[in-house]
C-alpha cells in the first residue's frame, strides 16, 4: 500500500512548444482505487506512464509514500504496470511469464514458487500454469499479465485500459474479478479507461481529464466519487462526459436569479424554474440547462398545454432507439444542442413525428454559465422515476 502525490505535474514533448498535460495536482490515498478517464488523446496513458517512470516528467513533483521519485527508474518505484496489450513473452509458459520479473531481481526460488502459486490460485490460473500464451483466451492472458504484477507485490498497481481488448461479457466478468482482487489485496490502484462504466463501478474516486485547450491552466477537470461526478459535475465537460446517453443541454438566459430557485428563459421562449443558486450579477446572462435523459419525464397527451406552468416544453420525436428493456427517444426542440434524449423503460410506444409534452423537473436540472461552470444545486436530486 502506498500514497501517491502529484504536485503540479506537466508534460510537454517538444521543449515546451506543445503541452499534453498541465498542472495536475492529485493525492491518491493508501489503498484507494482511482480511475483516470477522458477522451482519446487527453493524456491518460502519458500521466500513468509518468507515474510508472516510462515517461519523463517535464515539470512538477511526483511522490510515492513521501519520497520524491521524479528521477527514479521504473524498477526502483515498486509499481506494477498492466497494459492493454498484455505484453506476455510468447515462448514462456504462464508460470515462467509470472516469475520472470522476480527471477530478474534474483529472488529466492522458493519465494518465486510461493508467490506464483498464490497469484495463480487468486486468478484461477492453476490449471494453466504450463500453457503458453498463444493457447489461451484474451481474458486468460490478461489474468496472467495481472498475475505477473501481483507476484512483484508492488506498492501501486497501474492499469492502462486492461480490459479493452476483451468482448463485452468477459469485460463484465473481469471487472468483477478486479474489484474482488482489490478488496482482497487493498493495493493502491490507478486505472486508466475511457469506459465510464468501468470507472464508475471500480473506482473510489474518478479523475476526469480533457484534451488540453490552448491557454488552459490545466486539463484536470474534476476529481470526485462516481456519484458526486454524476450528481454534481463541476462543469459542462464533466456533465457531458459522465452518463450515457449523455446529458441534454438547452440554451437559455437567466431571467430571475435567486439563492434557491432561478428562473430561466429558453432561447425558444419557454420559462423554466431550476433549483440552482445564481447571483444577481448574472441576471440576463446566457446560461445552459443540463438534464440527464433518465430525468426527463414524458407527460400524458392531455397535459401538453401546461407549457408555461410547470417546466414543460413540447418537442417532436425524431428517432427512437428500442433496446428491449429500455428505449431512447430523440426529440427535436429549438433550444436543444443536438437532441433532447429521453430514456424510458420498455419498448417506447411513441412514433416518429409525435409531439410530446416533456417535463424537466426543477430539482433534476443542472445550470451552467456560458463559460461552462456549474452553478451550485440547491436541492438534493430526486430519485429516478422510471417511466414507460
Ligand atoms: N512521444 C510522443 N511525442 C509527441 N506526442 C505524443 C507522444 N506520445 C503521446 N503523444 C501525444 O500526447 C497526447 C496524449 O497521448 P496519450 O496516449 O496519453 O492519450 P490517452 O488519453 O491515453 O489516449 P487513448 O485513450 O487514445 O489511449 C496525444 O495527443 C498523443 O498524440
Ligand atoms: Mg491511452
mmCIF file of N, CA and C in Angstrom, residues 59-173:
data_model
loop_
_atom_site.group_PDB
_atom_site.id
_atom_site.type_symbol
_atom_site.label_atom_id
_atom_site.label_comp_id
_atom_site.label_asym_id
_atom_site.label_seq_id
_atom_site.Cartn_x
_atom_site.Cartn_y
_atom_site.Cartn_z
ATOM 1 N N UNK A 59 7.632 19.124 -15.793
ATOM 2 C CA UNK A 59 7.718 19.950 -14.564
ATOM 3 C C UNK A 59 6.790 19.343 -13.515
ATOM 4 N N UNK A 60 7.055 19.676 -12.259
ATOM 5 C CA UNK A 60 6.229 19.176 -11.153
ATOM 6 C C UNK A 60 6.951 18.105 -10.366
ATOM 7 N N UNK A 61 6.310 17.691 -9.273
ATOM 8 C CA UNK A 61 6.929 16.684 -8.397
ATOM 9 C C UNK A 61 6.003 15.503 -8.206
ATOM 10 N N UNK A 62 6.593 14.317 -8.224
ATOM 11 C CA UNK A 62 5.834 13.075 -8.023
ATOM 12 C C UNK A 62 6.401 12.384 -6.786
ATOM 13 N N UNK A 63 5.523 12.069 -5.836
ATOM 14 C CA UNK A 63 5.966 11.391 -4.615
ATOM 15 C C UNK A 63 5.224 10.073 -4.451
ATOM 16 N N UNK A 64 5.934 9.041 -4.009
ATOM 17 C CA UNK A 64 5.263 7.828 -3.537
ATOM 18 C C UNK A 64 5.695 7.649 -2.093
ATOM 19 N N UNK A 65 4.694 7.571 -1.207
ATOM 20 C CA UNK A 65 4.960 7.461 0.233
ATOM 21 C C UNK A 65 5.943 8.527 0.715
ATOM 22 N N UNK A 66 5.740 9.737 0.245
ATOM 23 C CA UNK A 66 6.548 10.861 0.721
ATOM 24 C C UNK A 66 7.905 10.975 0.064
ATOM 25 N N UNK A 67 8.271 10.021 -0.774
ATOM 26 C CA UNK A 67 9.606 10.042 -1.396
ATOM 27 C C UNK A 67 9.499 10.644 -2.803
ATOM 28 N N UNK A 68 10.353 11.604 -3.103
ATOM 29 C CA UNK A 68 10.350 12.209 -4.438
ATOM 30 C C UNK A 68 10.900 11.185 -5.440
ATOM 31 N N UNK A 69 10.090 10.841 -6.462
ATOM 32 C CA UNK A 69 10.522 9.759 -7.360
ATOM 33 C C UNK A 69 10.754 10.236 -8.793
ATOM 34 N N UNK A 70 10.726 11.549 -9.015
ATOM 35 C CA UNK A 70 10.873 12.074 -10.390
ATOM 36 C C UNK A 70 11.989 11.398 -11.183
ATOM 37 N N UNK A 71 13.137 11.183 -10.531
ATOM 38 C CA UNK A 71 14.280 10.663 -11.280
ATOM 39 C C UNK A 71 14.546 9.185 -11.015
ATOM 40 N N UNK A 72 13.628 8.509 -10.317
ATOM 41 C CA UNK A 72 13.819 7.076 -10.069
ATOM 42 C C UNK A 72 13.469 6.281 -11.326
ATOM 43 N N UNK A 73 14.318 5.339 -11.729
ATOM 44 C CA UNK A 73 13.935 4.467 -12.851
ATOM 45 C C UNK A 73 12.757 3.571 -12.432
ATOM 46 N N UNK A 74 12.008 3.022 -13.436
ATOM 47 C CA UNK A 74 10.794 2.262 -13.116
ATOM 48 C C UNK A 74 10.994 1.175 -12.053
ATOM 49 N N UNK A 75 12.103 0.403 -12.151
ATOM 50 C CA UNK A 75 12.234 -0.735 -11.235
ATOM 51 C C UNK A 75 12.446 -0.297 -9.786
ATOM 52 N N UNK A 76 12.854 0.959 -9.588
ATOM 53 C CA UNK A 76 13.035 1.432 -8.204
ATOM 54 C C UNK A 76 11.758 2.008 -7.607
ATOM 55 N N UNK A 77 10.727 2.144 -8.440
ATOM 56 C CA UNK A 77 9.496 2.770 -7.930
ATOM 57 C C UNK A 77 8.572 1.757 -7.264
ATOM 58 N N UNK A 78 8.824 0.484 -7.482
ATOM 59 C CA UNK A 78 7.988 -0.599 -6.936
ATOM 60 C C UNK A 78 6.518 -0.419 -7.315
ATOM 61 N N UNK A 79 6.297 -0.169 -8.607
ATOM 62 C CA UNK A 79 4.919 -0.109 -9.094
ATOM 63 C C UNK A 79 4.749 -1.217 -10.137
ATOM 64 N N UNK A 80 3.540 -1.720 -10.266
ATOM 65 C CA UNK A 80 3.289 -2.795 -11.235
ATOM 66 C C UNK A 80 2.375 -2.288 -12.315
ATOM 67 N N UNK A 81 2.828 -2.386 -13.566
ATOM 68 C CA UNK A 81 2.036 -1.836 -14.676
ATOM 69 C C UNK A 81 1.385 -2.989 -15.453
ATOM 70 N N UNK A 82 0.102 -2.857 -15.742
ATOM 71 C CA UNK A 82 -0.618 -3.843 -16.563
ATOM 72 C C UNK A 82 -1.135 -3.123 -17.798
ATOM 73 N N UNK A 83 -0.700 -3.610 -18.978
ATOM 74 C CA UNK A 83 -1.029 -2.923 -20.232
ATOM 75 C C UNK A 83 -2.221 -3.578 -20.924
ATOM 76 N N UNK A 84 -2.832 -2.784 -21.828
ATOM 77 C CA UNK A 84 -3.932 -3.295 -22.650
ATOM 78 C C UNK A 84 -3.486 -4.485 -23.502
ATOM 79 N N UNK A 85 -2.229 -4.439 -23.973
ATOM 80 C CA UNK A 85 -1.751 -5.448 -24.920
ATOM 81 C C UNK A 85 -1.180 -6.692 -24.232
ATOM 82 N N UNK A 86 -1.320 -6.787 -22.919
ATOM 83 C CA UNK A 86 -0.826 -7.909 -22.095
ATOM 84 C C UNK A 86 0.698 -7.963 -22.020
ATOM 85 N N UNK A 87 1.380 -7.812 -23.188
ATOM 86 C CA UNK A 87 2.843 -7.831 -23.233
ATOM 87 C C UNK A 87 3.434 -9.065 -22.562
ATOM 88 N N UNK A 88 2.915 -10.258 -22.913
ATOM 89 C CA UNK A 88 3.474 -11.508 -22.358
ATOM 90 C C UNK A 88 4.568 -12.022 -23.289
ATOM 91 N N UNK A 89 5.503 -12.797 -22.756
ATOM 92 C CA UNK A 89 6.522 -13.439 -23.597
ATOM 93 C C UNK A 89 5.922 -14.701 -24.202
ATOM 94 N N UNK A 90 5.858 -14.788 -25.570
ATOM 95 C CA UNK A 90 5.149 -15.914 -26.189
ATOM 96 C C UNK A 90 5.827 -17.262 -25.976
ATOM 97 N N UNK A 91 7.169 -17.251 -25.815
ATOM 98 C CA UNK A 91 7.883 -18.527 -25.701
ATOM 99 C C UNK A 91 7.905 -19.046 -24.272
ATOM 100 N N UNK A 92 7.342 -18.297 -23.334
ATOM 101 C CA UNK A 92 7.361 -18.740 -21.930
ATOM 102 C C UNK A 92 5.989 -19.239 -21.519
ATOM 103 N N UNK A 93 5.959 -20.175 -20.577
ATOM 104 C CA UNK A 93 4.680 -20.647 -20.038
ATOM 105 C C UNK A 93 4.100 -19.561 -19.128
ATOM 106 N N UNK A 94 2.865 -19.812 -18.683
ATOM 107 C CA UNK A 94 2.219 -18.877 -17.756
ATOM 108 C C UNK A 94 3.088 -18.717 -16.505
ATOM 109 N N UNK A 95 3.536 -19.835 -15.958
ATOM 110 C CA UNK A 95 4.334 -19.783 -14.728
ATOM 111 C C UNK A 95 5.628 -18.999 -14.964
ATOM 112 N N UNK A 96 6.268 -19.240 -16.116
ATOM 113 C CA UNK A 96 7.531 -18.539 -16.410
ATOM 114 C C UNK A 96 7.301 -17.040 -16.621
ATOM 115 N N UNK A 97 6.180 -16.719 -17.314
ATOM 116 C CA UNK A 97 5.848 -15.305 -17.507
ATOM 117 C C UNK A 97 5.660 -14.598 -16.171
ATOM 118 N N UNK A 98 4.947 -15.269 -15.283
ATOM 119 C CA UNK A 98 4.661 -14.633 -13.993
ATOM 120 C C UNK A 98 5.927 -14.502 -13.147
ATOM 121 N N UNK A 99 6.817 -15.480 -13.297
ATOM 122 C CA UNK A 99 8.024 -15.499 -12.446
ATOM 123 C C UNK A 99 9.138 -14.594 -12.972
ATOM 124 N N UNK A 100 9.022 -14.160 -14.239
ATOM 125 C CA UNK A 100 10.152 -13.529 -14.919
ATOM 126 C C UNK A 100 10.752 -12.328 -14.158
ATOM 127 N N UNK A 101 9.886 -11.429 -13.725
ATOM 128 C CA UNK A 101 10.365 -10.220 -13.036
ATOM 129 C C UNK A 101 11.111 -10.561 -11.754
ATOM 130 N N UNK A 102 10.581 -11.529 -11.030
ATOM 131 C CA UNK A 102 11.214 -11.914 -9.758
ATOM 132 C C UNK A 102 12.566 -12.585 -10.018
ATOM 133 N N UNK A 103 12.619 -13.372 -11.116
ATOM 134 C CA UNK A 103 13.888 -14.037 -11.470
ATOM 135 C C UNK A 103 14.957 -12.999 -11.782
ATOM 136 N N UNK A 104 14.539 -11.993 -12.576
ATOM 137 C CA UNK A 104 15.475 -10.905 -12.917
ATOM 138 C C UNK A 104 16.004 -10.230 -11.664
ATOM 139 N N UNK A 105 15.118 -10.092 -10.687
ATOM 140 C CA UNK A 105 15.522 -9.429 -9.433
ATOM 141 C C UNK A 105 16.253 -10.406 -8.504
ATOM 142 N N UNK A 106 16.541 -11.610 -9.023
ATOM 143 C CA UNK A 106 17.257 -12.657 -8.286
ATOM 144 C C UNK A 106 16.590 -13.022 -6.961
ATOM 145 N N UNK A 107 15.277 -13.133 -7.015
ATOM 146 C CA UNK A 107 14.562 -13.550 -5.803
ATOM 147 C C UNK A 107 14.801 -15.034 -5.552
ATOM 148 N N UNK A 108 14.644 -15.422 -4.331
ATOM 149 C CA UNK A 108 14.830 -16.814 -3.929
ATOM 150 C C UNK A 108 13.819 -17.714 -4.651
ATOM 151 N N UNK A 109 14.277 -18.904 -5.105
ATOM 152 C CA UNK A 109 13.412 -19.805 -5.881
ATOM 153 C C UNK A 109 12.133 -20.165 -5.132
ATOM 154 N N UNK A 110 12.293 -20.444 -3.828
ATOM 155 C CA UNK A 110 11.109 -20.871 -3.064
ATOM 156 C C UNK A 110 10.107 -19.710 -2.943
ATOM 157 N N UNK A 111 10.607 -18.488 -2.850
ATOM 158 C CA UNK A 111 9.693 -17.331 -2.768
ATOM 159 C C UNK A 111 8.973 -17.160 -4.103
ATOM 160 N N UNK A 112 9.727 -17.322 -5.207
ATOM 161 C CA UNK A 112 9.106 -17.188 -6.534
ATOM 162 C C UNK A 112 7.970 -18.201 -6.659
ATOM 163 N N UNK A 113 8.238 -19.452 -6.295
ATOM 164 C CA UNK A 113 7.225 -20.503 -6.447
ATOM 165 C C UNK A 113 6.001 -20.183 -5.574
ATOM 166 N N UNK A 114 6.276 -19.781 -4.353
ATOM 167 C CA UNK A 114 5.176 -19.488 -3.431
ATOM 168 C C UNK A 114 4.291 -18.354 -3.977
ATOM 169 N N UNK A 115 4.921 -17.293 -4.497
ATOM 170 C CA UNK A 115 4.134 -16.145 -4.976
ATOM 171 C C UNK A 115 3.385 -16.478 -6.268
ATOM 172 N N UNK A 116 4.035 -17.230 -7.171
ATOM 173 C CA UNK A 116 3.365 -17.598 -8.420
ATOM 174 C C UNK A 116 2.165 -18.488 -8.115
ATOM 175 N N UNK A 117 2.342 -19.461 -7.206
ATOM 176 C CA UNK A 117 1.230 -20.356 -6.858
ATOM 177 C C UNK A 117 0.069 -19.569 -6.242
ATOM 178 N N UNK A 118 0.422 -18.642 -5.369
ATOM 179 C CA UNK A 118 -0.613 -17.846 -4.689
ATOM 180 C C UNK A 118 -1.382 -16.984 -5.706
ATOM 181 N N UNK A 119 -0.641 -16.337 -6.618
ATOM 182 C CA UNK A 119 -1.296 -15.486 -7.631
ATOM 183 C C UNK A 119 -2.154 -16.348 -8.559
ATOM 184 N N UNK A 120 -1.632 -17.524 -8.936
ATOM 185 C CA UNK A 120 -2.385 -18.421 -9.836
ATOM 186 C C UNK A 120 -3.685 -18.852 -9.168
ATOM 187 N N UNK A 121 -3.628 -19.099 -7.869
ATOM 188 C CA UNK A 121 -4.832 -19.517 -7.136
ATOM 189 C C UNK A 121 -5.842 -18.364 -7.121
ATOM 190 N N UNK A 122 -5.348 -17.166 -6.826
ATOM 191 C CA UNK A 122 -6.222 -15.992 -6.755
ATOM 192 C C UNK A 122 -6.905 -15.723 -8.090
ATOM 193 N N UNK A 123 -6.164 -15.946 -9.178
ATOM 194 C CA UNK A 123 -6.668 -15.590 -10.513
ATOM 195 C C UNK A 123 -7.205 -16.806 -11.278
ATOM 196 N N UNK A 124 -7.372 -17.915 -10.574
ATOM 197 C CA UNK A 124 -7.865 -19.165 -11.186
ATOM 198 C C UNK A 124 -7.048 -19.564 -12.408
ATOM 199 N N UNK A 125 -5.740 -19.479 -12.272
ATOM 200 C CA UNK A 125 -4.860 -19.843 -13.387
ATOM 201 C C UNK A 125 -4.125 -21.155 -13.113
ATOM 202 N N UNK A 126 -4.444 -21.810 -11.981
ATOM 203 C CA UNK A 126 -3.678 -23.013 -11.609
ATOM 204 C C UNK A 126 -3.640 -24.081 -12.700
ATOM 205 N N UNK A 127 -4.779 -24.368 -13.374
ATOM 206 C CA UNK A 127 -4.717 -25.425 -14.395
ATOM 207 C C UNK A 127 -3.928 -25.012 -15.641
ATOM 208 N N UNK A 128 -3.603 -23.731 -15.757
ATOM 209 C CA UNK A 128 -2.985 -23.235 -16.997
ATOM 210 C C UNK A 128 -1.504 -22.904 -16.843
ATOM 211 N N UNK A 129 -0.931 -23.209 -15.687
ATOM 212 C CA UNK A 129 0.433 -22.733 -15.402
ATOM 213 C C UNK A 129 1.471 -23.172 -16.428
ATOM 214 N N UNK A 130 1.263 -24.339 -17.056
ATOM 215 C CA UNK A 130 2.265 -24.839 -18.022
ATOM 216 C C UNK A 130 1.940 -24.474 -19.464
ATOM 217 N N UNK A 131 0.814 -23.752 -19.684
ATOM 218 C CA UNK A 131 0.439 -23.357 -21.054
ATOM 219 C C UNK A 131 1.236 -22.162 -21.524
ATOM 220 N N UNK A 132 1.312 -22.012 -22.856
ATOM 221 C CA UNK A 132 1.929 -20.810 -23.441
ATOM 222 C C UNK A 132 0.802 -19.833 -23.810
ATOM 223 N N UNK A 133 1.094 -18.533 -23.863
ATOM 224 C CA UNK A 133 0.046 -17.535 -24.106
ATOM 225 C C UNK A 133 -0.796 -17.796 -25.353
ATOM 226 N N UNK A 134 -0.174 -18.325 -26.427
ATOM 227 C CA UNK A 134 -0.950 -18.446 -27.670
ATOM 228 C C UNK A 134 -2.102 -19.452 -27.542
ATOM 229 N N UNK A 135 -2.013 -20.332 -26.539
ATOM 230 C CA UNK A 135 -3.080 -21.317 -26.342
ATOM 231 C C UNK A 135 -4.086 -20.850 -25.286
ATOM 232 N N UNK A 136 -4.196 -19.525 -25.139
ATOM 233 C CA UNK A 136 -5.103 -19.010 -24.108
ATOM 234 C C UNK A 136 -6.007 -17.927 -24.680
ATOM 235 N N UNK A 137 -7.156 -17.720 -24.035
ATOM 236 C CA UNK A 137 -8.076 -16.662 -24.482
ATOM 237 C C UNK A 137 -7.557 -15.307 -24.006
ATOM 238 N N UNK A 138 -8.152 -14.240 -24.543
ATOM 239 C CA UNK A 138 -7.743 -12.886 -24.159
ATOM 240 C C UNK A 138 -7.889 -12.654 -22.662
ATOM 241 N N UNK A 139 -8.994 -13.125 -22.110
ATOM 242 C CA UNK A 139 -9.247 -12.931 -20.680
ATOM 243 C C UNK A 139 -8.207 -13.649 -19.837
ATOM 244 N N UNK A 140 -7.858 -14.870 -20.276
ATOM 245 C CA UNK A 140 -6.840 -15.636 -19.521
ATOM 246 C C UNK A 140 -5.484 -14.942 -19.617
ATOM 247 N N UNK A 141 -5.164 -14.435 -20.806
ATOM 248 C CA UNK A 141 -3.874 -13.737 -20.965
ATOM 249 C C UNK A 141 -3.817 -12.501 -20.075
ATOM 250 N N UNK A 142 -4.949 -11.785 -19.997
ATOM 251 C CA UNK A 142 -4.938 -10.580 -19.173
ATOM 252 C C UNK A 142 -4.769 -10.947 -17.705
ATOM 253 N N UNK A 143 -5.348 -12.104 -17.306
ATOM 254 C CA UNK A 143 -5.153 -12.552 -15.924
ATOM 255 C C UNK A 143 -3.677 -12.855 -15.656
ATOM 256 N N UNK A 144 -2.989 -13.411 -16.656
ATOM 257 C CA UNK A 144 -1.553 -13.697 -16.478
ATOM 258 C C UNK A 144 -0.789 -12.378 -16.307
ATOM 259 N N UNK A 145 -1.167 -11.386 -17.135
ATOM 260 C CA UNK A 145 -0.487 -10.082 -17.038
ATOM 261 C C UNK A 145 -0.706 -9.470 -15.652
ATOM 262 N N UNK A 146 -1.907 -9.639 -15.121
ATOM 263 C CA UNK A 146 -2.190 -9.122 -13.772
ATOM 264 C C UNK A 146 -1.394 -9.930 -12.740
ATOM 265 N N UNK A 147 -1.355 -11.252 -12.955
ATOM 266 C CA UNK A 147 -0.603 -12.125 -12.045
ATOM 267 C C UNK A 147 0.868 -11.757 -11.999
ATOM 268 N N UNK A 148 1.413 -11.418 -13.166
ATOM 269 C CA UNK A 148 2.826 -11.053 -13.248
ATOM 270 C C UNK A 148 3.109 -9.811 -12.393
ATOM 271 N N UNK A 149 2.112 -8.934 -12.317
ATOM 272 C CA UNK A 149 2.261 -7.755 -11.474
ATOM 273 C C UNK A 149 2.101 -8.107 -9.999
ATOM 274 N N UNK A 150 1.103 -8.951 -9.703
ATOM 275 C CA UNK A 150 0.816 -9.302 -8.298
ATOM 276 C C UNK A 150 2.023 -9.933 -7.616
ATOM 277 N N UNK A 151 2.734 -10.839 -8.340
ATOM 278 C CA UNK A 151 3.843 -11.552 -7.701
ATOM 279 C C UNK A 151 4.968 -10.602 -7.254
ATOM 280 N N UNK A 152 5.021 -9.442 -7.890
ATOM 281 C CA UNK A 152 6.073 -8.480 -7.522
ATOM 282 C C UNK A 152 5.716 -7.704 -6.258
ATOM 283 N N UNK A 153 4.475 -7.911 -5.792
ATOM 284 C CA UNK A 153 3.968 -7.197 -4.615
ATOM 285 C C UNK A 153 4.269 -5.698 -4.700
ATOM 286 N N UNK A 154 3.751 -5.045 -5.757
ATOM 287 C CA UNK A 154 4.062 -3.623 -5.939
ATOM 288 C C UNK A 154 3.364 -2.761 -4.886
ATOM 289 N N UNK A 155 3.896 -1.553 -4.724
ATOM 290 C CA UNK A 155 3.247 -0.613 -3.803
ATOM 291 C C UNK A 155 1.983 -0.056 -4.447
ATOM 292 N N UNK A 156 2.009 0.033 -5.790
ATOM 293 C CA UNK A 156 0.881 0.612 -6.531
ATOM 294 C C UNK A 156 0.666 -0.201 -7.808
ATOM 295 N N UNK A 157 -0.601 -0.514 -8.108
ATOM 296 C CA UNK A 157 -0.925 -1.127 -9.404
ATOM 297 C C UNK A 157 -1.309 -0.024 -10.374
ATOM 298 N N UNK A 158 -0.740 -0.087 -11.581
ATOM 299 C CA UNK A 158 -1.103 0.872 -12.618
ATOM 300 C C UNK A 158 -1.690 0.074 -13.789
ATOM 301 N N UNK A 159 -2.936 0.340 -14.126
ATOM 302 C CA UNK A 159 -3.605 -0.390 -15.210
ATOM 303 C C UNK A 159 -3.880 0.570 -16.356
ATOM 304 N N UNK A 160 -3.458 0.212 -17.564
ATOM 305 C CA UNK A 160 -3.792 1.050 -18.721
ATOM 306 C C UNK A 160 -4.769 0.303 -19.622
ATOM 307 N N UNK A 161 -6.036 0.624 -19.500
ATOM 308 C CA UNK A 161 -7.115 0.003 -20.287
ATOM 309 C C UNK A 161 -6.956 -1.508 -20.362
ATOM 310 N N UNK A 162 -6.855 -2.206 -19.240
ATOM 311 C CA UNK A 162 -6.524 -3.626 -19.294
ATOM 312 C C UNK A 162 -7.619 -4.494 -19.914
ATOM 313 N N UNK A 163 -8.852 -3.983 -19.966
ATOM 314 C CA UNK A 163 -9.934 -4.847 -20.442
ATOM 315 C C UNK A 163 -10.422 -4.495 -21.846
ATOM 316 N N UNK A 164 -9.803 -3.500 -22.493
ATOM 317 C CA UNK A 164 -10.419 -3.044 -23.747
ATOM 318 C C UNK A 164 -10.262 -4.005 -24.919
ATOM 319 N N UNK A 165 -9.400 -5.021 -24.798
ATOM 320 C CA UNK A 165 -9.325 -5.995 -25.895
ATOM 321 C C UNK A 165 -10.303 -7.157 -25.724
ATOM 322 N N UNK A 166 -11.097 -7.127 -24.671
ATOM 323 C CA UNK A 166 -11.967 -8.274 -24.385
ATOM 324 C C UNK A 166 -13.393 -7.999 -24.858
ATOM 325 N N UNK A 167 -14.150 -9.086 -25.103
ATOM 326 C CA UNK A 167 -15.541 -8.856 -25.514
ATOM 327 C C UNK A 167 -16.363 -8.435 -24.298
ATOM 328 N N UNK A 168 -17.598 -7.990 -24.580
ATOM 329 C CA UNK A 168 -18.393 -7.345 -23.530
ATOM 330 C C UNK A 168 -18.600 -8.259 -22.319
ATOM 331 N N UNK A 169 -18.958 -9.521 -22.562
ATOM 332 C CA UNK A 169 -19.258 -10.427 -21.443
ATOM 333 C C UNK A 169 -18.018 -10.627 -20.569
ATOM 334 N N UNK A 170 -16.885 -10.795 -21.227
ATOM 335 C CA UNK A 170 -15.642 -11.040 -20.494
ATOM 336 C C UNK A 170 -15.212 -9.795 -19.709
ATOM 337 N N UNK A 171 -15.493 -8.645 -20.292
ATOM 338 C CA UNK A 171 -15.155 -7.391 -19.586
ATOM 339 C C UNK A 171 -15.924 -7.286 -18.281
ATOM 340 N N UNK A 172 -17.214 -7.652 -18.345
ATOM 341 C CA UNK A 172 -18.047 -7.572 -17.136
ATOM 342 C C UNK A 172 -17.485 -8.521 -16.085
ATOM 343 N N UNK A 173 -17.126 -9.730 -16.526
ATOM 344 C CA UNK A 173 -16.586 -10.727 -15.589
ATOM 345 C C UNK A 173 -15.262 -10.250 -14.987
#
